[in-house]
Short mmCIF file of C-alpha atoms in Angstrom, two decimals:
data_model
loop_
_atom_site.label_atom_id
_atom_site.label_comp_id
_atom_site.label_asym_id
_atom_site.label_seq_id
_atom_site.Cartn_x
_atom_site.Cartn_y
_atom_site.Cartn_z
CA MET P 411 26.11 2.89 17.59
CA VAL P 412 28.79 1.27 16.12
CA ARG P 413 27.93 -2.33 14.67
CA SER P 414 30.23 -5.35 15.60
CA HIS P 415 32.27 -6.78 13.30
CA LEU P 416 31.01 -10.68 12.53
CA TYR P 417 33.49 -13.47 11.97
CA LEU P 418 32.32 -16.75 10.45
CA ALA P 419 34.52 -19.79 11.50
CA SER P 420 34.24 -21.99 8.71
CA ALA P 421 36.62 -22.19 5.46
CA SER P 422 33.24 -23.09 3.64
CA PRO P 423 32.48 -20.67 0.66
CA ARG P 424 28.76 -21.48 0.83
CA ARG P 425 28.06 -20.49 4.06
CA ARG P 426 29.67 -17.05 3.13
CA GLU P 427 27.53 -16.91 -0.09
CA LEU P 428 24.47 -17.82 2.07
CA LEU P 429 25.03 -15.06 4.54
CA LEU P 430 25.75 -12.69 1.63
CA GLN P 431 22.26 -13.57 0.17
CA ILE P 432 20.58 -12.30 3.00
CA GLY P 433 22.64 -9.10 2.83
CA VAL P 434 25.02 -9.87 6.01
CA THR P 435 28.57 -9.39 5.06
CA CYS P 436 31.68 -11.46 7.40
CA GLN P 437 35.12 -12.07 7.84
CA VAL P 438 36.25 -15.72 7.27
CA LEU P 439 37.97 -17.18 9.58
CA PRO P 440 38.30 -20.91 9.55
CA VAL P 441 39.36 -22.95 12.60
CA ASP P 442 40.71 -26.69 12.44
CA LEU P 443 38.96 -29.00 14.85
CA ASP P 444 38.48 -32.76 15.43
CA GLU P 445 34.98 -33.45 13.96
CA SER P 446 34.64 -37.35 15.29
CA PRO P 447 31.26 -37.71 17.29
CA GLU P 448 32.03 -38.73 20.59
CA PRO P 449 30.70 -42.57 21.67
CA GLY P 450 27.39 -42.68 22.10
CA GLU P 451 27.03 -39.32 20.83
CA SER P 452 23.37 -38.24 19.37
CA ALA P 453 23.19 -36.86 16.20
CA GLU P 454 21.79 -33.39 17.43
CA HIS P 455 24.16 -33.24 20.03
CA TYR P 456 27.13 -33.41 17.57
CA VAL P 457 26.30 -31.05 15.54
CA GLY P 458 24.81 -28.66 18.29
CA ARG P 459 28.25 -29.32 20.12
CA LEU P 460 30.83 -28.99 16.64
CA ALA P 461 29.17 -25.32 16.20
CA LEU P 462 29.77 -24.30 19.32
CA ASP P 463 33.35 -25.94 19.16
CA LYS P 464 34.07 -23.94 16.32
CA ALA P 465 32.63 -20.31 17.89
CA ARG P 466 34.56 -20.92 20.41
CA ALA P 467 37.89 -21.99 19.27
CA ALA P 468 37.40 -18.65 16.82
CA LEU P 469 37.11 -16.55 19.87
CA THR P 470 40.29 -18.49 21.48
CA LEU P 471 42.61 -16.75 17.67
CA LEU P 472 40.78 -13.44 17.97
CA GLY P 473 41.07 -12.54 21.72
CA LYS P 474 38.64 -11.07 23.39
CA ALA P 475 38.14 -8.19 20.83
CA GLU P 476 35.28 -5.40 21.69
CA ARG P 477 32.28 -5.57 19.53
CA THR P 478 33.37 -9.07 18.47
CA LEU P 479 30.61 -11.55 16.46
CA ILE P 480 31.27 -15.27 16.13
CA LEU P 481 29.13 -17.47 14.20
CA ALA P 482 30.01 -21.09 13.23
CA ALA P 483 28.16 -23.95 11.93
CA ASP P 484 27.99 -27.76 11.28
CA THR P 485 25.53 -29.96 9.14
CA ALA P 486 25.45 -33.71 9.21
CA VAL P 487 23.42 -36.37 7.02
CA VAL P 488 21.87 -38.79 9.07
CA ILE P 489 20.75 -42.20 8.27
CA GLY P 490 19.28 -43.74 10.95
CA ALA P 491 21.34 -43.94 13.66
CA ASP P 492 24.34 -43.01 12.07
CA ILE P 493 25.70 -39.73 11.35
CA LEU P 494 27.75 -39.10 7.46
CA GLY P 495 30.37 -36.72 7.57
CA LYS P 496 32.81 -36.35 4.56
CA PRO P 497 34.12 -39.03 2.78
CA ARG P 498 37.75 -40.50 3.33
CA ASP P 499 38.10 -41.32 -0.03
CA ALA P 500 35.73 -42.56 -3.27
CA ALA P 501 35.17 -45.83 -2.01
CA ASP P 502 33.95 -44.18 1.52
CA ALA P 503 32.08 -41.84 -0.38
CA ALA P 504 30.71 -44.65 -2.96
CA ALA P 505 29.15 -46.63 0.38
CA MET P 506 27.59 -43.52 1.65
CA LEU P 507 25.82 -43.50 -1.65
CA ARG P 508 24.35 -46.25 -1.86
CA ARG P 509 23.13 -46.26 1.49
CA LEU P 510 21.16 -42.68 0.73
CA SER P 511 20.15 -44.50 -2.48
CA GLY P 512 16.29 -45.11 -2.84
CA GLY P 513 15.18 -43.94 0.82
CA GLU P 514 14.91 -40.89 2.88
CA HIS P 515 17.55 -39.51 5.10
CA ARG P 516 17.67 -37.10 7.69
CA VAL P 517 19.96 -33.57 7.44
CA LEU P 518 20.92 -31.64 10.67
CA SER P 519 22.42 -28.12 10.79
CA GLY P 520 23.32 -26.74 14.29
CA VAL P 521 24.58 -22.71 14.36
CA ALA P 522 26.03 -20.70 17.09
CA LEU P 523 26.73 -17.17 17.65
CA ILE P 524 29.23 -15.87 20.76
CA GLY P 525 28.08 -11.96 20.79
CA ALA P 526 30.32 -9.04 21.86
CA ASP P 527 29.81 -10.02 25.54
CA GLY P 528 30.31 -13.21 25.09
CA ARG P 529 26.86 -14.60 25.10
CA GLU P 530 26.67 -18.17 23.21
CA THR P 531 23.19 -18.97 21.71
CA SER P 532 22.48 -21.58 19.21
CA ALA P 533 20.15 -23.08 17.29
CA LEU P 534 19.11 -26.52 15.16
CA ASN P 535 17.73 -27.09 11.72
CA GLU P 536 16.49 -30.63 10.62
CA SER P 537 15.56 -31.68 6.93
CA ARG P 538 14.73 -34.23 5.56
CA VAL P 539 15.49 -35.79 2.17
CA ARG P 540 14.73 -38.22 -0.88
CA MET P 541 16.96 -39.54 -3.20
CA ARG P 542 16.28 -41.89 -6.08
CA ARG P 543 17.78 -44.81 -6.83
CA ILE P 544 21.58 -43.93 -7.81
CA PHE P 545 23.65 -46.44 -10.11
CA ASP P 546 27.10 -46.89 -9.43
CA ALA P 547 28.08 -45.43 -12.39
CA GLU P 548 26.23 -42.30 -11.60
CA ILE P 549 28.13 -42.32 -8.28
CA ALA P 550 31.55 -42.61 -9.88
CA ALA P 551 31.11 -40.35 -12.15
CA TYR P 552 30.06 -38.26 -9.39
CA TRP P 553 33.14 -38.74 -7.60
CA ALA P 554 35.52 -37.81 -10.89
CA THR P 555 34.12 -34.21 -10.64
CA GLY P 556 35.66 -33.48 -6.87
CA GLU P 557 32.59 -31.92 -6.19
CA PRO P 558 31.40 -34.41 -3.10
CA ALA P 559 34.95 -34.80 -1.61
CA ASP P 560 34.42 -32.08 1.42
CA LYS P 561 30.87 -32.26 1.71
CA ALA P 562 29.05 -34.55 4.57
CA GLY P 563 27.39 -37.68 3.08
CA GLY P 564 29.22 -37.22 0.19
CA TYR P 565 26.89 -35.09 -1.94
CA ALA P 566 26.02 -31.29 -2.55
CA ILE P 567 22.33 -30.42 -2.70
CA GLN P 568 23.42 -27.10 -4.36
CA GLY P 569 25.50 -29.23 -6.87
CA ARG P 570 25.21 -32.01 -9.11
CA ALA P 571 24.13 -34.21 -6.70
CA ALA P 572 20.25 -31.84 -7.38
CA VAL P 573 19.14 -34.76 -10.35
CA PHE P 574 19.56 -37.26 -7.43
CA VAL P 575 17.15 -35.71 -4.97
CA GLU P 576 13.27 -36.64 -5.75
CA ALA P 577 12.06 -34.32 -2.54
CA LEU P 578 13.22 -31.99 0.26
CA SER P 579 11.60 -31.42 3.24
CA GLY P 580 12.71 -28.66 5.55
CA SER P 581 15.74 -26.09 4.56
CA TYR P 582 17.36 -26.23 1.47
CA SER P 583 20.10 -23.29 3.16
CA GLY P 584 19.97 -25.90 6.04
CA VAL P 585 21.10 -28.57 3.62
CA MET P 586 23.43 -26.55 2.24
CA GLY P 587 25.61 -26.02 5.52
CA LEU P 588 23.81 -22.65 6.74
CA PRO P 589 19.92 -22.72 8.07
CA LEU P 590 19.25 -19.13 7.22
CA PHE P 591 15.94 -18.75 9.08
CA GLU P 592 17.72 -19.99 12.16
CA THR P 593 20.23 -17.84 11.06
CA ALA P 594 19.04 -14.36 10.49
CA ALA P 595 17.25 -15.06 13.97
CA LEU P 596 20.07 -15.26 16.09
CA LEU P 597 21.67 -12.71 14.51
CA ALA P 598 19.00 -10.48 14.58
CA ALA P 599 18.86 -11.02 18.15
CA ALA P 600 22.16 -9.79 18.54
CA GLY P 601 21.56 -6.60 16.97
CA VAL P 602 22.84 -7.52 12.90
CA PRO P 603 20.66 -6.17 10.17
CA SER P 604 19.99 -8.38 7.13
CA LEU P 605 18.18 -8.31 4.08
CA HIS P 606 14.80 -9.84 5.93
CA LYS P 607 14.42 -6.79 8.25
CA ILE P 608 14.18 -4.67 4.74
CA ILE P 609 11.63 -7.16 3.32
CA LEU P 610 9.48 -6.92 6.23
CA LYS P 611 9.47 -3.51 6.98
CA GLU P 612 5.55 -2.64 7.03
CA PRO P 613 5.17 0.35 3.95
CA THR P 614 4.74 3.70 5.08
#
């Protein structure tokens, strides 16, 4: 049996590293899309739509190559009804972190897979993150590290912002940007082996 070749429609090194964590290798194929929410769009629909749009855009770049699988994901930090994307600048990042400070917010991650037969599948993960109070001096120092500039909500849970996180309910990998439970399930259904198959294999 010839294995399908997996492409990751993302420039995020974190998503590639998360795939490697479960034994899945891929080729990175970044796509450039307008990531603005549509008027009245729910956060759940937003991340699901963007994940699929990224996968479809990558498929357009590749053409209809045989045995090609395309994986894409999108993550949003949500507080109330507001979707917090990547900060435009230091002031925007500071405003986001002040809103997150001392409270709980949701992190939604959508993941989509286009199979070798053109079939589209997708999944959604929701996590909840509680932040301690974050002081303005900490916010300024954090921005100066450069870490929050390209992160949804203006923070990276796997980086220095870990010291702000009091509690997490849900998926750590989902908050990072690629929920591995859902991703592994989609890949397994498409015939892509991953480390979980080795771990869960019954002893002989």
